[in-house]
Amino acid sequence: KKDLVAHFEDEAQNKRVAYLADIFDQLNKLNLKFQGREAHILLFQDNLRAFVSKLQNWHRKTNLGNIAMIKKLYGMMDGSRVQLDQFRKDEITEH
């Protein structure tokens, strides 16, 4: 139990969890767009292209040090334009 508490006290780990929560939130939104009676292949392709484009934009902005679009992680940094260390940038862009 103490080991679990230690993970929540680790700021770097909390930032990873916040980042992953944002990614899974976006994947969930994409998944919901693929469901329902109105879903068809053309809509699927459009949504998938838009999502890939969004990821490419996130990648570009993250390399520039802008993480405003990663809302939970950005919120943990008090919404300030805090410089991401190189490790964190690499971790996000490689993911």
mmCIF file of N, CA and C in Angstrom:
data_model
loop_
_atom_site.group_PDB
_atom_site.id
_atom_site.type_symbol
_atom_site.label_atom_id
_atom_site.label_comp_id
_atom_site.label_asym_id
_atom_site.label_seq_id
_atom_site.Cartn_x
_atom_site.Cartn_y
_atom_site.Cartn_z
ATOM 1 N N LYS A 1 0.826 -1.191 0.000
ATOM 2 C CA LYS A 1 0.000 0.000 0.000
ATOM 3 C C LYS A 1 0.874 1.260 0.000
ATOM 4 N N LYS A 2 1.952 1.237 0.749
ATOM 5 C CA LYS A 2 2.842 2.390 0.795
ATOM 6 C C LYS A 2 3.488 2.625 -0.565
ATOM 7 N N ASP A 3 3.737 1.534 -1.311
ATOM 8 C CA ASP A 3 4.321 1.677 -2.647
ATOM 9 C C ASP A 3 3.381 2.440 -3.571
ATOM 10 N N LEU A 4 2.084 2.192 -3.445
ATOM 11 C CA LEU A 4 1.111 2.890 -4.284
ATOM 12 C C LEU A 4 1.067 4.377 -3.953
ATOM 13 N N VAL A 5 1.126 4.696 -2.690
ATOM 14 C CA VAL A 5 1.107 6.096 -2.270
ATOM 15 C C VAL A 5 2.330 6.820 -2.817
ATOM 16 N N ALA A 6 3.457 6.147 -2.834
ATOM 17 C CA ALA A 6 4.690 6.762 -3.340
ATOM 18 C C ALA A 6 4.544 7.176 -4.799
ATOM 19 N N HIS A 7 3.793 6.392 -5.579
ATOM 20 C CA HIS A 7 3.587 6.738 -6.988
ATOM 21 C C HIS A 7 2.807 8.044 -7.132
ATOM 22 N N PHE A 8 1.857 8.284 -6.245
ATOM 23 C CA PHE A 8 1.057 9.501 -6.329
ATOM 24 C C PHE A 8 1.804 10.725 -5.802
ATOM 25 N N GLU A 9 2.871 10.494 -5.086
ATOM 26 C CA GLU A 9 3.693 11.598 -4.612
ATOM 27 C C GLU A 9 4.784 11.958 -5.608
ATOM 28 N N ASP A 10 4.960 11.131 -6.619
ATOM 29 C CA ASP A 10 5.980 11.351 -7.644
ATOM 30 C C ASP A 10 5.415 12.271 -8.727
ATOM 31 N N GLU A 11 5.913 13.505 -8.778
ATOM 32 C CA GLU A 11 5.382 14.497 -9.721
ATOM 33 C C GLU A 11 5.546 14.055 -11.177
ATOM 34 N N ALA A 12 6.676 13.450 -11.496
ATOM 35 C CA ALA A 12 6.907 12.994 -12.871
ATOM 36 C C ALA A 12 5.885 11.929 -13.256
ATOM 37 N N GLN A 13 5.598 11.021 -12.333
ATOM 38 C CA GLN A 13 4.611 9.969 -12.602
ATOM 39 C C GLN A 13 3.218 10.570 -12.772
ATOM 40 N N ASN A 14 2.876 11.547 -11.957
ATOM 41 C CA ASN A 14 1.571 12.203 -12.073
ATOM 42 C C ASN A 14 1.429 12.902 -13.414
ATOM 43 N N LYS A 15 2.502 13.491 -13.902
ATOM 44 C CA LYS A 15 2.466 14.141 -15.212
ATOM 45 C C LYS A 15 2.279 13.121 -16.329
ATOM 46 N N ARG A 16 2.904 11.958 -16.194
ATOM 47 C CA ARG A 16 2.703 10.891 -17.184
ATOM 48 C C ARG A 16 1.238 10.444 -17.197
ATOM 49 N N VAL A 17 0.673 10.279 -16.010
ATOM 50 C CA VAL A 17 -0.727 9.854 -15.906
ATOM 51 C C VAL A 17 -1.651 10.912 -16.508
ATOM 52 N N ALA A 18 -1.372 12.180 -16.249
ATOM 53 C CA ALA A 18 -2.186 13.263 -16.817
ATOM 54 C C ALA A 18 -2.102 13.248 -18.337
ATOM 55 N N TYR A 19 -0.910 13.073 -18.867
ATOM 56 C CA TYR A 19 -0.715 13.003 -20.318
ATOM 57 C C TYR A 19 -1.504 11.830 -20.908
ATOM 58 N N LEU A 20 -1.370 10.655 -20.290
ATOM 59 C CA LEU A 20 -2.082 9.473 -20.792
ATOM 60 C C LEU A 20 -3.594 9.649 -20.686
ATOM 61 N N ALA A 21 -4.067 10.299 -19.633
ATOM 62 C CA ALA A 21 -5.506 10.555 -19.498
ATOM 63 C C ALA A 21 -6.003 11.410 -20.660
ATOM 64 N N ASP A 22 -5.220 12.407 -21.061
ATOM 65 C CA ASP A 22 -5.593 13.244 -22.210
ATOM 66 C C ASP A 22 -5.628 12.430 -23.499
ATOM 67 N N ILE A 23 -4.632 11.585 -23.695
ATOM 68 C CA ILE A 23 -4.577 10.762 -24.908
ATOM 69 C C ILE A 23 -5.776 9.821 -24.957
ATOM 70 N N PHE A 24 -6.058 9.136 -23.851
ATOM 71 C CA PHE A 24 -7.191 8.212 -23.839
ATOM 72 C C PHE A 24 -8.519 8.940 -23.980
ATOM 73 N N ASP A 25 -8.609 10.152 -23.477
ATOM 74 C CA ASP A 25 -9.814 10.961 -23.668
ATOM 75 C C ASP A 25 -10.034 11.229 -25.157
ATOM 76 N N GLN A 26 -8.978 11.588 -25.863
ATOM 77 C CA GLN A 26 -9.085 11.842 -27.304
ATOM 78 C C GLN A 26 -9.432 10.566 -28.071
ATOM 79 N N LEU A 27 -8.830 9.443 -27.679
ATOM 80 C CA LEU A 27 -9.153 8.165 -28.329
ATOM 81 C C LEU A 27 -10.610 7.774 -28.080
ATOM 82 N N ASN A 28 -11.103 8.033 -26.878
ATOM 83 C CA ASN A 28 -12.499 7.741 -26.565
ATOM 84 C C ASN A 28 -13.438 8.584 -27.423
ATOM 85 N N LYS A 29 -13.119 9.875 -27.585
ATOM 86 C CA LYS A 29 -13.942 10.743 -28.435
ATOM 87 C C LYS A 29 -13.946 10.246 -29.877
ATOM 88 N N LEU A 30 -12.783 9.820 -30.361
ATOM 89 C CA LEU A 30 -12.699 9.274 -31.716
ATOM 90 C C LEU A 30 -13.543 8.006 -31.830
ATOM 91 N N ASN A 31 -13.442 7.135 -30.854
ATOM 92 C CA ASN A 31 -14.208 5.894 -30.853
ATOM 93 C C ASN A 31 -15.711 6.168 -30.901
ATOM 94 N N LEU A 32 -16.168 7.147 -30.141
ATOM 95 C CA LEU A 32 -17.596 7.478 -30.131
ATOM 96 C C LEU A 32 -18.077 7.976 -31.494
ATOM 97 N N LYS A 33 -17.197 8.645 -32.229
ATOM 98 C CA LYS A 33 -17.560 9.118 -33.568
ATOM 99 C C LYS A 33 -17.749 7.964 -34.549
ATOM 100 N N PHE A 34 -17.146 6.826 -34.263
ATOM 101 C CA PHE A 34 -17.246 5.665 -35.154
ATOM 102 C C PHE A 34 -18.496 4.833 -34.899
ATOM 103 N N GLN A 35 -19.264 5.185 -33.891
ATOM 104 C CA GLN A 35 -20.422 4.387 -33.510
ATOM 105 C C GLN A 35 -21.723 5.076 -33.904
ATOM 106 N N GLY A 36 -22.775 4.298 -33.939
ATOM 107 C CA GLY A 36 -24.100 4.854 -34.193
ATOM 108 C C GLY A 36 -24.618 4.546 -35.586
ATOM 109 N N ARG A 37 -25.871 4.862 -35.797
ATOM 110 C CA ARG A 37 -26.546 4.558 -37.061
ATOM 111 C C ARG A 37 -26.000 5.366 -38.224
ATOM 112 N N GLU A 38 -25.525 6.559 -37.935
ATOM 113 C CA GLU A 38 -25.049 7.447 -38.992
ATOM 114 C C GLU A 38 -23.598 7.169 -39.389
ATOM 115 N N ALA A 39 -22.958 6.202 -38.734
ATOM 116 C CA ALA A 39 -21.559 5.895 -39.033
ATOM 117 C C ALA A 39 -21.463 5.162 -40.371
ATOM 118 N N HIS A 40 -20.572 5.631 -41.223
ATOM 119 C CA HIS A 40 -20.300 4.966 -42.494
ATOM 120 C C HIS A 40 -18.840 5.201 -42.857
ATOM 121 N N ILE A 41 -18.360 4.511 -43.875
ATOM 122 C CA ILE A 41 -16.939 4.499 -44.195
ATOM 123 C C ILE A 41 -16.390 5.892 -44.514
ATOM 124 N N LEU A 42 -17.150 6.722 -45.204
ATOM 125 C CA LEU A 42 -16.655 8.056 -45.541
ATOM 126 C C LEU A 42 -16.474 8.912 -44.287
ATOM 127 N N LEU A 43 -17.432 8.816 -43.391
ATOM 128 C CA LEU A 43 -17.329 9.542 -42.124
ATOM 129 C C LEU A 43 -16.162 9.000 -41.300
ATOM 130 N N PHE A 44 -16.008 7.680 -41.324
ATOM 131 C CA PHE A 44 -14.898 7.036 -40.625
ATOM 132 C C PHE A 44 -13.564 7.584 -41.138
ATOM 133 N N GLN A 45 -13.405 7.627 -42.454
ATOM 134 C CA GLN A 45 -12.159 8.116 -43.053
ATOM 135 C C GLN A 45 -11.905 9.582 -42.692
ATOM 136 N N ASP A 46 -12.938 10.400 -42.772
ATOM 137 C CA ASP A 46 -12.788 11.820 -42.432
ATOM 138 C C ASP A 46 -12.356 12.005 -40.977
ATOM 139 N N ASN A 47 -13.007 11.275 -40.079
ATOM 140 C CA ASN A 47 -12.675 11.386 -38.657
ATOM 141 C C ASN A 47 -11.265 10.884 -38.372
ATOM 142 N N LEU A 48 -10.880 9.806 -39.030
ATOM 143 C CA LEU A 48 -9.546 9.259 -38.824
ATOM 144 C C LEU A 48 -8.479 10.217 -39.356
ATOM 145 N N ARG A 49 -8.708 10.785 -40.528
ATOM 146 C CA ARG A 49 -7.759 11.770 -41.081
ATOM 147 C C ARG A 49 -7.633 12.984 -40.159
ATOM 148 N N ALA A 50 -8.761 13.450 -39.647
ATOM 149 C CA ALA A 50 -8.743 14.605 -38.743
ATOM 150 C C ALA A 50 -7.964 14.278 -37.468
ATOM 151 N N PHE A 51 -8.142 13.062 -36.960
ATOM 152 C CA PHE A 51 -7.439 12.661 -35.744
ATOM 153 C C PHE A 51 -5.933 12.576 -35.986
ATOM 154 N N VAL A 52 -5.541 11.973 -37.095
ATOM 155 C CA VAL A 52 -4.114 11.875 -37.428
ATOM 156 C C VAL A 52 -3.519 13.272 -37.587
ATOM 157 N N SER A 53 -4.261 14.161 -38.225
ATOM 158 C CA SER A 53 -3.809 15.541 -38.390
ATOM 159 C C SER A 53 -3.637 16.218 -37.029
ATOM 160 N N LYS A 54 -4.573 15.969 -36.115
ATOM 161 C CA LYS A 54 -4.490 16.533 -34.766
ATOM 162 C C LYS A 54 -3.238 16.016 -34.056
ATOM 163 N N LEU A 55 -2.954 14.719 -34.195
ATOM 164 C CA LEU A 55 -1.762 14.154 -33.560
ATOM 165 C C LEU A 55 -0.488 14.770 -34.127
ATOM 166 N N GLN A 56 -0.456 14.963 -35.436
ATOM 167 C CA GLN A 56 0.716 15.587 -36.061
ATOM 168 C C GLN A 56 0.895 17.017 -35.555
ATOM 169 N N ASN A 57 -0.204 17.726 -35.390
ATOM 170 C CA ASN A 57 -0.147 19.089 -34.861
ATOM 171 C C ASN A 57 0.355 19.086 -33.415
ATOM 172 N N TRP A 58 -0.144 18.143 -32.616
ATOM 173 C CA TRP A 58 0.317 18.019 -31.236
ATOM 174 C C TRP A 58 1.819 17.754 -31.210
ATOM 175 N N HIS A 59 2.281 16.865 -32.085
ATOM 176 C CA HIS A 59 3.700 16.513 -32.154
ATOM 177 C C HIS A 59 4.536 17.761 -32.452
ATOM 178 N N ARG A 60 4.105 18.516 -33.439
ATOM 179 C CA ARG A 60 4.825 19.731 -33.832
ATOM 180 C C ARG A 60 4.862 20.737 -32.679
ATOM 181 N N LYS A 61 3.706 20.958 -32.059
ATOM 182 C CA LYS A 61 3.641 21.939 -30.971
ATOM 183 C C LYS A 61 4.449 21.496 -29.753
ATOM 184 N N THR A 62 4.407 20.201 -29.451
ATOM 185 C CA THR A 62 5.164 19.686 -28.313
ATOM 186 C C THR A 62 6.658 19.885 -28.535
ATOM 187 N N ASN A 63 7.112 19.669 -29.758
ATOM 188 C CA ASN A 63 8.526 19.905 -30.065
ATOM 189 C C ASN A 63 8.917 21.360 -29.859
ATOM 190 N N LEU A 64 7.950 22.254 -29.981
ATOM 191 C CA LEU A 64 8.200 23.681 -29.755
ATOM 192 C C LEU A 64 8.021 24.074 -28.286
ATOM 193 N N GLY A 65 7.625 23.094 -27.457
ATOM 194 C CA GLY A 65 7.445 23.350 -26.031
ATOM 195 C C GLY A 65 6.053 23.795 -25.644
ATOM 196 N N ASN A 66 5.110 23.736 -26.564
ATOM 197 C CA ASN A 66 3.730 24.155 -26.302
ATOM 198 C C ASN A 66 2.883 22.918 -26.016
ATOM 199 N N ILE A 67 2.380 22.807 -24.793
ATOM 200 C CA ILE A 67 1.555 21.650 -24.435
ATOM 201 C C ILE A 67 0.138 22.062 -24.047
ATOM 202 N N ALA A 68 -0.294 23.231 -24.458
ATOM 203 C CA ALA A 68 -1.622 23.735 -24.083
ATOM 204 C C ALA A 68 -2.733 22.793 -24.522
ATOM 205 N N MET A 69 -2.528 22.039 -25.607
ATOM 206 C CA MET A 69 -3.563 21.147 -26.109
ATOM 207 C C MET A 69 -3.653 19.858 -25.288
ATOM 208 N N ILE A 70 -2.668 19.598 -24.452
ATOM 209 C CA ILE A 70 -2.695 18.437 -23.559
ATOM 210 C C ILE A 70 -3.202 18.965 -22.219
ATOM 211 N N LYS A 71 -4.499 19.097 -22.115
ATOM 212 C CA LYS A 71 -5.152 19.898 -21.076
ATOM 213 C C LYS A 71 -4.832 19.493 -19.637
ATOM 214 N N LYS A 72 -4.883 18.211 -19.335
ATOM 215 C CA LYS A 72 -4.646 17.790 -17.950
ATOM 216 C C LYS A 72 -3.188 18.030 -17.545
ATOM 217 N N LEU A 73 -2.276 17.718 -18.438
ATOM 218 C CA LEU A 73 -0.863 17.968 -18.161
ATOM 219 C C LEU A 73 -0.603 19.467 -18.051
ATOM 220 N N TYR A 74 -1.176 20.228 -18.944
ATOM 221 C CA TYR A 74 -1.027 21.688 -18.936
ATOM 222 C C TYR A 74 -1.573 22.267 -17.632
ATOM 223 N N GLY A 75 -2.700 21.734 -17.174
ATOM 224 C CA GLY A 75 -3.288 22.182 -15.913
ATOM 225 C C GLY A 75 -2.403 21.886 -14.716
ATOM 226 N N MET A 76 -1.702 20.755 -14.761
ATOM 227 C CA MET A 76 -0.788 20.419 -13.663
ATOM 228 C C MET A 76 0.378 21.398 -13.597
ATOM 229 N N MET A 77 0.675 22.010 -14.725
ATOM 230 C CA MET A 77 1.769 22.981 -14.767
ATOM 231 C C MET A 77 1.226 24.387 -14.551
ATOM 232 N N ASP A 78 0.041 24.476 -13.958
ATOM 233 C CA ASP A 78 -0.613 25.749 -13.624
ATOM 234 C C ASP A 78 -0.886 26.611 -14.843
ATOM 235 N N GLY A 79 -0.991 25.989 -15.998
ATOM 236 C CA GLY A 79 -1.318 26.727 -17.205
ATOM 237 C C GLY A 79 -0.224 27.659 -17.688
ATOM 238 N N SER A 80 0.930 27.586 -17.076
ATOM 239 C CA SER A 80 2.016 28.471 -17.494
ATOM 240 C C SER A 80 2.811 27.824 -18.623
ATOM 241 N N ARG A 81 3.518 28.621 -19.357
ATOM 242 C CA ARG A 81 4.349 28.096 -20.442
ATOM 243 C C ARG A 81 5.679 27.621 -19.859
ATOM 244 N N VAL A 82 5.569 26.571 -19.089
ATOM 245 C CA VAL A 82 6.762 25.989 -18.478
ATOM 246 C C VAL A 82 7.511 25.214 -19.550
ATOM 247 N N GLN A 83 8.804 25.384 -19.571
ATOM 248 C CA GLN A 83 9.609 24.641 -20.536
ATOM 249 C C GLN A 83 9.589 23.163 -20.165
ATOM 250 N N LEU A 84 9.266 22.348 -21.139
ATOM 251 C CA LEU A 84 9.355 20.910 -20.933
ATOM 252 C C LEU A 84 10.816 20.514 -21.028
ATOM 253 N N ASP A 85 11.239 19.658 -20.122
ATOM 254 C CA ASP A 85 12.608 19.190 -20.281
ATOM 255 C C ASP A 85 12.675 18.270 -21.500
ATOM 256 N N GLN A 86 13.859 18.059 -22.008
ATOM 257 C CA GLN A 86 14.031 17.300 -23.247
ATOM 258 C C GLN A 86 13.507 15.879 -23.104
ATOM 259 N N PHE A 87 13.692 15.273 -21.920
ATOM 260 C CA PHE A 87 13.193 13.919 -21.705
ATOM 261 C C PHE A 87 11.683 13.867 -21.885
ATOM 262 N N ARG A 88 10.981 14.836 -21.298
ATOM 263 C CA ARG A 88 9.520 14.841 -21.371
ATOM 264 C C ARG A 88 9.061 15.064 -22.805
ATOM 265 N N LYS A 89 9.714 15.982 -23.519
ATOM 266 C CA LYS A 89 9.373 16.203 -24.929
ATOM 267 C C LYS A 89 9.545 14.920 -25.724
ATOM 268 N N ASP A 90 10.679 14.261 -25.514
ATOM 269 C CA ASP A 90 10.949 13.019 -26.242
ATOM 270 C C ASP A 90 9.927 11.947 -25.892
ATOM 271 N N GLU A 91 9.597 11.861 -24.617
ATOM 272 C CA GLU A 91 8.634 10.859 -24.163
ATOM 273 C C GLU A 91 7.269 11.070 -24.826
ATOM 274 N N ILE A 92 6.828 12.305 -24.905
ATOM 275 C CA ILE A 92 5.527 12.609 -25.503
ATOM 276 C C ILE A 92 5.554 12.398 -27.009
ATOM 277 N N THR A 93 6.574 12.923 -27.674
ATOM 278 C CA THR A 93 6.592 12.838 -29.138
ATOM 279 C C THR A 93 6.842 11.423 -29.639
ATOM 280 N N GLU A 94 7.579 10.609 -28.891
ATOM 281 C CA GLU A 94 7.793 9.220 -29.299
ATOM 282 C C GLU A 94 6.551 8.375 -29.071
ATOM 283 N N HIS A 95 5.737 8.767 -28.121
ATOM 284 C CA HIS A 95 4.545 7.995 -27.807
ATOM 285 C C HIS A 95 3.560 8.120 -28.935
#
